[in-house]
mmCIF file of C-alpha atoms in Angstrom:
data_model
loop_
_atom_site.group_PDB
_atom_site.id
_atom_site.type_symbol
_atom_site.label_atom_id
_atom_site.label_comp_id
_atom_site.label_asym_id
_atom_site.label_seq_id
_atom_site.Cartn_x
_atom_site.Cartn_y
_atom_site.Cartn_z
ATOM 1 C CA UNK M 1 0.080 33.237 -14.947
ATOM 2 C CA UNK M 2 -2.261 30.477 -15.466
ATOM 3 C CA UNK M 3 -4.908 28.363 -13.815
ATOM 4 C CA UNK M 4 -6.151 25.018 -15.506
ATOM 5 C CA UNK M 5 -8.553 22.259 -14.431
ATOM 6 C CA UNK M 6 -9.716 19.228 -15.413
ATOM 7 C CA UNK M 7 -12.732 17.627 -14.686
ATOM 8 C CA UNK M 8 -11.909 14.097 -14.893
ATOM 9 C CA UNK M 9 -15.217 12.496 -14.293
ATOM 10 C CA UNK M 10 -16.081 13.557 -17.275
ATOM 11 C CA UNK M 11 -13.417 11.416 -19.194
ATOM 12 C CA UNK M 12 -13.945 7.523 -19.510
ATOM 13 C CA UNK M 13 -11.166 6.118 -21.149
ATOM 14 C CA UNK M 14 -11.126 2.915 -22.746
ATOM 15 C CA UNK M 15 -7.413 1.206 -22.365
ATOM 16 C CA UNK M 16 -6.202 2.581 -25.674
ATOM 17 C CA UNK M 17 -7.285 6.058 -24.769
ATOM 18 C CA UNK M 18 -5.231 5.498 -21.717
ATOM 19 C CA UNK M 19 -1.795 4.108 -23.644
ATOM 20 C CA UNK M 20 -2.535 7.244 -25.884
ATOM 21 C CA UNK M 21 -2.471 9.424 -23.719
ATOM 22 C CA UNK M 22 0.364 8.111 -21.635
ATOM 23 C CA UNK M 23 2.752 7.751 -24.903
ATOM 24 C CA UNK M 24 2.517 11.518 -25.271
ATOM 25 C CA UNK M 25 4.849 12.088 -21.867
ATOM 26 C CA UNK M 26 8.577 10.763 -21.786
ATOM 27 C CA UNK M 27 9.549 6.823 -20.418
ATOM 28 C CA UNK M 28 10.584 8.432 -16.909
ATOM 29 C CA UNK M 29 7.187 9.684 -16.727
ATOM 30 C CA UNK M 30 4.487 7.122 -17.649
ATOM 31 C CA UNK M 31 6.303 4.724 -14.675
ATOM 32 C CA UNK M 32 4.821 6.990 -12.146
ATOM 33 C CA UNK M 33 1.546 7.003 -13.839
ATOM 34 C CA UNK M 34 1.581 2.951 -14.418
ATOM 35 C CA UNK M 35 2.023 2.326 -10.667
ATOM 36 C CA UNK M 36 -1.228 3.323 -9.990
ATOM 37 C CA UNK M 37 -3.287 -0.030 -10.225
ATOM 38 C CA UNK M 38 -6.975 1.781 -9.878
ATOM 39 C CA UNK M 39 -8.556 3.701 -12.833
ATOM 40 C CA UNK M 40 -9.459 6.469 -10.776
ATOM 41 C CA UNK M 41 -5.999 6.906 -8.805
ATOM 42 C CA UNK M 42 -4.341 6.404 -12.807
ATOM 43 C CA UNK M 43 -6.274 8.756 -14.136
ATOM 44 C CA UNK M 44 -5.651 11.561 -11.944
ATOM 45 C CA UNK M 45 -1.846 11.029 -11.866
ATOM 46 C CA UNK M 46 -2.217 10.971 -15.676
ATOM 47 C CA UNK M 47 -3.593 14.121 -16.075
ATOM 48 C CA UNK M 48 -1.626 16.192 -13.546
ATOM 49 C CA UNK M 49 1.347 15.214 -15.549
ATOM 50 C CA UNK M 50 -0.360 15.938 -18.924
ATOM 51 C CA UNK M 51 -1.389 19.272 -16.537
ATOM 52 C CA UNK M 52 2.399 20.009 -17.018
ATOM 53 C CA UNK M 53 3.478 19.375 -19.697
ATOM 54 C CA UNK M 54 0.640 21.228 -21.629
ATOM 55 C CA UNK M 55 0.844 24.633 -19.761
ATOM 56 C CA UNK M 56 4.966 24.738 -20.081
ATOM 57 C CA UNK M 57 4.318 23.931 -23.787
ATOM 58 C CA UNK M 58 2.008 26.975 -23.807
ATOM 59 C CA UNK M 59 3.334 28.980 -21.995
ATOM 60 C CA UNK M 60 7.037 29.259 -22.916
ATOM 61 C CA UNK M 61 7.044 27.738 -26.248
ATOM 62 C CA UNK M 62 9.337 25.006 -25.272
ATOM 63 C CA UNK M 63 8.596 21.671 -27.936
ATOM 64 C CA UNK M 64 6.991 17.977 -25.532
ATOM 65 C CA UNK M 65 10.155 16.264 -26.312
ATOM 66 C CA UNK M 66 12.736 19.469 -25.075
ATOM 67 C CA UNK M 67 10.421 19.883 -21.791
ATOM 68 C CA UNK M 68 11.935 18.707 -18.656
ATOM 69 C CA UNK M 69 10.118 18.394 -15.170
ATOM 70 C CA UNK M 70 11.860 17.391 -12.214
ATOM 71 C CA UNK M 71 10.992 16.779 -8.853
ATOM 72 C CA UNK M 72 13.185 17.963 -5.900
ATOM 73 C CA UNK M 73 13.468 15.632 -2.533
ATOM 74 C CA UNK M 74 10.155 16.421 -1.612
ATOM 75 C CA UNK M 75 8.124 15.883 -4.590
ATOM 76 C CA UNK M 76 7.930 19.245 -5.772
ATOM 77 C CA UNK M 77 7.966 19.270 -9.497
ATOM 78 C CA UNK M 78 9.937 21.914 -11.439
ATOM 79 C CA UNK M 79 11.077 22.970 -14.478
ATOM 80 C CA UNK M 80 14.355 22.539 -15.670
ATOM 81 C CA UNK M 81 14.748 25.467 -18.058
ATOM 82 C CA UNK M 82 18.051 27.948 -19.117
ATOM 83 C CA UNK M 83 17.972 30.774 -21.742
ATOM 84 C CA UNK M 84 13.741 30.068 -22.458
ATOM 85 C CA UNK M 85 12.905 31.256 -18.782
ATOM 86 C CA UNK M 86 14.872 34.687 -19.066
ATOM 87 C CA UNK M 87 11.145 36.621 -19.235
ATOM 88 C CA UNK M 88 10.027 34.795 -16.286
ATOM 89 C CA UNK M 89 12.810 34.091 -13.873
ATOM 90 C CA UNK M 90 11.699 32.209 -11.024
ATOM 91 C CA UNK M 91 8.220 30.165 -13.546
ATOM 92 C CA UNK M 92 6.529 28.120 -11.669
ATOM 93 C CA UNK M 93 3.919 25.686 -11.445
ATOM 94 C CA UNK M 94 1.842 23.388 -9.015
ATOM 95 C CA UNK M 95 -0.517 20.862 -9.531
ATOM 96 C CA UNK M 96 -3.111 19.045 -7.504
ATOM 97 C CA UNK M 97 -5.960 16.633 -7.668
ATOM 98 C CA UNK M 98 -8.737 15.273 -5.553
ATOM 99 C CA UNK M 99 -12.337 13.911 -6.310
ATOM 100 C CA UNK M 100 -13.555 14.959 -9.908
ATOM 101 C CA UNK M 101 -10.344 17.309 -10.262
ATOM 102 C CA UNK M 102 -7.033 18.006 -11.416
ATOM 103 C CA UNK M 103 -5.792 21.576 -11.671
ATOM 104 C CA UNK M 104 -2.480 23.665 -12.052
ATOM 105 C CA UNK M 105 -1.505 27.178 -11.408
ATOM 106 C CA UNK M 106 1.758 28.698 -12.455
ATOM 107 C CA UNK M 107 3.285 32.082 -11.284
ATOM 108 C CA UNK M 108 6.132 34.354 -13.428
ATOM 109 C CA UNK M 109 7.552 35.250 -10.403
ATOM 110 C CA UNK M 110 6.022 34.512 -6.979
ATOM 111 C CA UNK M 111 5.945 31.289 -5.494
ATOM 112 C CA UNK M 112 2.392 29.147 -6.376
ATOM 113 C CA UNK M 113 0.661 26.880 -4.557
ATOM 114 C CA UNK M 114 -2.654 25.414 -5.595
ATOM 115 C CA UNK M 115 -4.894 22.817 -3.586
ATOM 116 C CA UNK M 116 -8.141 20.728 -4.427
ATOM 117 C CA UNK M 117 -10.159 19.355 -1.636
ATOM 118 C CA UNK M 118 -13.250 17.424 -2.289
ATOM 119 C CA UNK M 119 -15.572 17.882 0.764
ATOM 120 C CA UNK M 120 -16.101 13.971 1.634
ATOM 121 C CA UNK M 121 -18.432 13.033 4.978
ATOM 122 C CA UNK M 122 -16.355 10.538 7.205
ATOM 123 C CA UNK M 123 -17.857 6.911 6.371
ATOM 124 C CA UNK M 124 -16.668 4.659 9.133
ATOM 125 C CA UNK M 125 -16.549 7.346 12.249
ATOM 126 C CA UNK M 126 -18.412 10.826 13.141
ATOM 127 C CA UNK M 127 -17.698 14.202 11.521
ATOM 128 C CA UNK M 128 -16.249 14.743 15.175
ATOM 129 C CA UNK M 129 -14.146 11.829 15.058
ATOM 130 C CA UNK M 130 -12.724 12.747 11.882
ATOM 131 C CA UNK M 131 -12.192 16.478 12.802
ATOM 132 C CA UNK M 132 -10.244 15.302 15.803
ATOM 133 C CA UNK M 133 -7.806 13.506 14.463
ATOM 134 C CA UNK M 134 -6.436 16.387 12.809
ATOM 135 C CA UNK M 135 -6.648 18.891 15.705
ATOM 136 C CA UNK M 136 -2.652 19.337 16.271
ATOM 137 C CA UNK M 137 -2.895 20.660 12.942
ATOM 138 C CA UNK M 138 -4.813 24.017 13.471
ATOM 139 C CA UNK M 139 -4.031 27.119 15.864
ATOM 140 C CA UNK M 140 -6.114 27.181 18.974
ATOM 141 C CA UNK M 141 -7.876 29.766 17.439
ATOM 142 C CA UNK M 142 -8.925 28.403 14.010
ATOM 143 C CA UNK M 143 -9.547 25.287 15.571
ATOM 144 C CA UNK M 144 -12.265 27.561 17.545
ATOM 145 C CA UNK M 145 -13.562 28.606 14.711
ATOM 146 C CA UNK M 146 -14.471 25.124 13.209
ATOM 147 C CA UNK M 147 -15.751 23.778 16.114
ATOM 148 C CA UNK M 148 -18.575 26.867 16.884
ATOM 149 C CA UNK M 149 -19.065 26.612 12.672
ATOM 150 C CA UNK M 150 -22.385 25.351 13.481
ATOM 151 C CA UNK M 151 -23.958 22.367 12.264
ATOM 152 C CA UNK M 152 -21.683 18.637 12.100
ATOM 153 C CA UNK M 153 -21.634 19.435 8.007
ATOM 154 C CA UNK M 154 -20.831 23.410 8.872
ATOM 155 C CA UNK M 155 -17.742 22.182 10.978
ATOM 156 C CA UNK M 156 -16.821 19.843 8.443
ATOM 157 C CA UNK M 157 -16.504 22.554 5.465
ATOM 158 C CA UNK M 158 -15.146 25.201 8.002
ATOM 159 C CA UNK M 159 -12.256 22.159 8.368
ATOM 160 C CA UNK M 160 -11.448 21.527 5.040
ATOM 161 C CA UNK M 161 -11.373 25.176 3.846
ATOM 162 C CA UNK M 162 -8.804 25.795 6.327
ATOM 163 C CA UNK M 163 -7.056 22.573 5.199
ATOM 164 C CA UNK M 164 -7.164 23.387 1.420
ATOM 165 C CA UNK M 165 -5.472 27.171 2.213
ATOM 166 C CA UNK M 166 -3.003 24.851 4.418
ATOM 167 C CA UNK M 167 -1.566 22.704 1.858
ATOM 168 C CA UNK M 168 -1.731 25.457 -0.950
ATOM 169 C CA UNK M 169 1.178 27.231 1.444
ATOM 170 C CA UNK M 170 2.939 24.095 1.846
ATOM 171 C CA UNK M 171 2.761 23.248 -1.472
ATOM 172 C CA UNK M 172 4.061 26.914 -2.687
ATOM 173 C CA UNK M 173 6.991 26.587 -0.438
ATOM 174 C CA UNK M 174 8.116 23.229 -1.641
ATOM 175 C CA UNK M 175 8.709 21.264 2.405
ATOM 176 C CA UNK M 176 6.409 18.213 1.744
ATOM 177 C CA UNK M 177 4.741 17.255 4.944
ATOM 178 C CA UNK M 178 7.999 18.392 7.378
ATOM 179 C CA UNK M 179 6.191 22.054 7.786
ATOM 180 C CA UNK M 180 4.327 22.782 11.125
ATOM 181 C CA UNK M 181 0.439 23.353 9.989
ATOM 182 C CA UNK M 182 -0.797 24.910 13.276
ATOM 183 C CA UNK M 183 2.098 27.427 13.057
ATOM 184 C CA UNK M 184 0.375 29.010 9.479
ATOM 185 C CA UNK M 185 -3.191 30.149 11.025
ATOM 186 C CA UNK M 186 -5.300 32.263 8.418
ATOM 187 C CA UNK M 187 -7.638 35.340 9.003
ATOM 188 C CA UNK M 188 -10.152 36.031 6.829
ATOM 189 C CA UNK M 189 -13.505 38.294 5.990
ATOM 190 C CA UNK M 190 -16.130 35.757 5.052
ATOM 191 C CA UNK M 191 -13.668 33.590 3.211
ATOM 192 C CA UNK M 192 -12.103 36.801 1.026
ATOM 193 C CA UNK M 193 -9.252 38.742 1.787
ATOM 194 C CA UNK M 194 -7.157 35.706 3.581
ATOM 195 C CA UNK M 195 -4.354 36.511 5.069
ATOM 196 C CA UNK M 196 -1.877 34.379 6.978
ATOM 197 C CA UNK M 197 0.445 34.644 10.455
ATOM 198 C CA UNK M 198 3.493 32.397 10.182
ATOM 199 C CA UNK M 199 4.883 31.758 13.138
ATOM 200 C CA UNK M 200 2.452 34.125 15.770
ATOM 201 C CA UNK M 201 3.918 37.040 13.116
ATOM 202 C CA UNK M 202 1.393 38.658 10.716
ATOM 203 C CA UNK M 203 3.226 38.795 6.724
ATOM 204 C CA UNK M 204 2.353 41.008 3.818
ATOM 205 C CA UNK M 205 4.279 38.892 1.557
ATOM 206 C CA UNK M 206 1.287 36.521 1.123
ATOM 207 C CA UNK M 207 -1.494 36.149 -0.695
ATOM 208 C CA UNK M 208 -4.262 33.533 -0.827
ATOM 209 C CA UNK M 209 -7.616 32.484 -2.753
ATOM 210 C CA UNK M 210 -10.519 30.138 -1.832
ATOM 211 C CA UNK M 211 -12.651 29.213 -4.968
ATOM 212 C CA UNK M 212 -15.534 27.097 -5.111
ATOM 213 C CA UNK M 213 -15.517 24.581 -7.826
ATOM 214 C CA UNK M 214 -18.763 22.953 -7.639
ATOM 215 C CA UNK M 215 -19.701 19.464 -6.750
ATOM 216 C CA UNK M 216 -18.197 20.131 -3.200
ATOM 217 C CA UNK M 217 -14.952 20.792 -4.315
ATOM 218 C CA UNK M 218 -12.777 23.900 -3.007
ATOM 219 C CA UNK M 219 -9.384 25.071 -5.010
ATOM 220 C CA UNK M 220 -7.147 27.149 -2.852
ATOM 221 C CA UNK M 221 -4.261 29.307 -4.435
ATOM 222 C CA UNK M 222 -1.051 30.498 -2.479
ATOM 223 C CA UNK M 223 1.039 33.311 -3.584
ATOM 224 C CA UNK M 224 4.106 34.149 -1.831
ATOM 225 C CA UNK M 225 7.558 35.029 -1.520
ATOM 226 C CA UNK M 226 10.765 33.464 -3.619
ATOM 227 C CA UNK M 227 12.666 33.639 -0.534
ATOM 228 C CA UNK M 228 10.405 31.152 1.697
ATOM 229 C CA UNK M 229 11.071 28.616 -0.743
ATOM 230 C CA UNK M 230 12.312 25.278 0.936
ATOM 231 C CA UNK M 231 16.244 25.097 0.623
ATOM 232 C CA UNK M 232 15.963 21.808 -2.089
ATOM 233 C CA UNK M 233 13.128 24.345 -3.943
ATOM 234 C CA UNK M 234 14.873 27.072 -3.431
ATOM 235 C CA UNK M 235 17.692 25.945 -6.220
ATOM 236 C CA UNK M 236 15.639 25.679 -8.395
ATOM 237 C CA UNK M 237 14.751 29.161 -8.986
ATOM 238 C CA UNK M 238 16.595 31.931 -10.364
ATOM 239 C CA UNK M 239 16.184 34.999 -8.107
ATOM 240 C CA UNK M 240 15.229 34.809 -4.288
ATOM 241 C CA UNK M 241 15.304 38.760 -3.491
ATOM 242 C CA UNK M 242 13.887 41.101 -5.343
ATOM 243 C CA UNK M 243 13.166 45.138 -4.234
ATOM 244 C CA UNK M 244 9.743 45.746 -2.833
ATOM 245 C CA UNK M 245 8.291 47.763 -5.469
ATOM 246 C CA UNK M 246 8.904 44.599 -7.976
ATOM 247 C CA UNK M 247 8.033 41.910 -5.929
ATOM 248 C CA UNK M 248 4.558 43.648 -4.412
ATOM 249 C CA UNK M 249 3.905 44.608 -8.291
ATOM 250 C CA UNK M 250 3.744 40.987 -8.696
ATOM 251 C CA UNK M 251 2.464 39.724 -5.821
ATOM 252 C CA UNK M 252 -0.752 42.120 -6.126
ATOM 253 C CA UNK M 253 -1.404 41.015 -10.247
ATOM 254 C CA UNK M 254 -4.888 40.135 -10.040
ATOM 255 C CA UNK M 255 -5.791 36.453 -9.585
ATOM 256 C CA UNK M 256 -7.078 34.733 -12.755
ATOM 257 C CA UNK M 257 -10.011 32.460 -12.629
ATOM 258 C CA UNK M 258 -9.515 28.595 -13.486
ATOM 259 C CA UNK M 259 -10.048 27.554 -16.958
ATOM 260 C CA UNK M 260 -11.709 24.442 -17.842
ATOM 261 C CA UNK M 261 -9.573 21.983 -19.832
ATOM 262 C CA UNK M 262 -10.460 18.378 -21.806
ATOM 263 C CA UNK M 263 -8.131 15.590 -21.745
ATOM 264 C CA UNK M 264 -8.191 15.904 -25.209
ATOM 265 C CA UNK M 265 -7.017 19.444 -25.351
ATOM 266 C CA UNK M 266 -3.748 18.361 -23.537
ATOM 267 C CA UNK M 267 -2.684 16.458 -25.884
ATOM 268 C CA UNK M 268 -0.292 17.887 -29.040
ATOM 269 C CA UNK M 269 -0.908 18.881 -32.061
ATOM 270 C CA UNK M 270 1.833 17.225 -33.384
ATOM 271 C CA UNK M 271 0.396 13.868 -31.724
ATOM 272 C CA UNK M 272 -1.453 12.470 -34.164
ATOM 273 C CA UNK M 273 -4.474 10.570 -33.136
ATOM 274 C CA UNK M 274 -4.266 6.638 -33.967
ATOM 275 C CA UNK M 275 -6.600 5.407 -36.103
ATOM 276 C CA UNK M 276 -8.523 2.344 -34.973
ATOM 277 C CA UNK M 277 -9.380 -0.146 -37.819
ATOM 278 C CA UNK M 278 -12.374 -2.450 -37.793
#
């Protein structure tokens, strides 16, 4: 179980730090990082992949040039691993990025879902405008609960903390945007102990976090069940049903708090820095 992010504001690449960087993933890689024409769009999809490639490295061992990430029809990526993932039969990992951040969360054995939202106020209509657009979205009764949140910038953060927990399920179970948002509704106690109906049913196989990173950003994270996996997600893990003792064991393992990461401390060991001559 990990949690990384990266604060990419903090990185200013010049156009050899950039080729640098990129060289260090494989060919079928650095295409989808290249088709990104702005800095800041390149950037993040840069660093998500580096994200990836980093933590598997870490985590199971696995050399940069043996590592293999997929992506199934819906843009999930995944691991493709064999005899290396015995320990950890259904590892997984998400990544996201918005405003300032990148981050990635990765799970043994429950599914993982992570989400960045960077709280942005609407530039070319009202906060009311904006939160109406996205109404069909939300349950009658969350959508409630933003709109009596109080003030137009109280509404606004109300919205996108129910948003972030939103995509961090979506994300976990691998269906793109094909999922029915307003059927998920969340419950909550002052934004702790979040727990979700799917469907007008109540589930204990859930669990879900809502972290403040700072600078208006919110992380959500999305633990859950192998066997809501999407069916294209779904083959890519190794067990789907598991007793209850073992799967609540690891559903209730204690969240770990995100870990600050550098560009620079993505990058190998074994990839030697260039040396620029004058």
């Amino acid at each position: 179980m990990e949690r990384w992010v990266v604060d990419i504001s903090e990185w200013d690449p010049t156009p050899q730090d950039l080729s640098f960087a990129l060289s260090v993933l494989p060919p079928s890689q650095q295409s989808s990082v290249t088709r990104y024409v702005r800095l800041e769009d390149r950037k993040r999809a840069l660093v998500s992949r580096l994200l990836q490639y980093a933590l598997v490295h870490q985590v199971l061992a696995i050399p940069y040039d043996q590592i293999v990430i997929n992506r199934t029809l819906e843009g999930k990526p995944y691991l493709e691993c064999d005899e290396v993932c015995v320990d950890f039969p259904n590892f997984n990992f998400n990544v996201s990025h918005h405003g300032d951040y990148v981050a990635i969360a990765s799970e043994p054995l429950c599914l993982v879902g992570v989400d960045i939202v960077s709280i942005v106020i609407p530039q070319d209509e009202t906060v009311i405008e904006f939160l109406q657009s996205f109404s069909s979205y939300f349950s009658s009764f969350e959508w409630h609960n933003i709109c009596t949140a109080g003030t137009n910038n109280d509404m606004l953060i109300e919205f996108y903390r129910y948003w972030c927990l939103k995509e961090a399920f979506v994300k976990a179970i691998g269906s793109g945007l094909a999922y029915d948002l307003d059927k998920v509704e969340f419950h909550h106690s002052c934004w702790a102990n979040i727990s979700v109906n799917i469907e007008g049913k109540a589930t204990r196989e859930w669990r879900f976090w809502l972290l403040d990173l700072g600078k208006n950003h919110l992380v959500s994270i999305a633990r859950g069940h192998p066997r809501s996996a999407s069916g294209s997600y779904m083959r890519t893990l190794r067990r789907s049903e598991f007793d209850e003792k073992e799967y609540h064991a690891a559903l209730h393992l204690p969240n770990v708090g995100f870990v600050s990461r550098t560009v620079e401390q993505l990058i190998p060991v074994s990839h030697k820095a260039p040396v620029h001559h004058t």
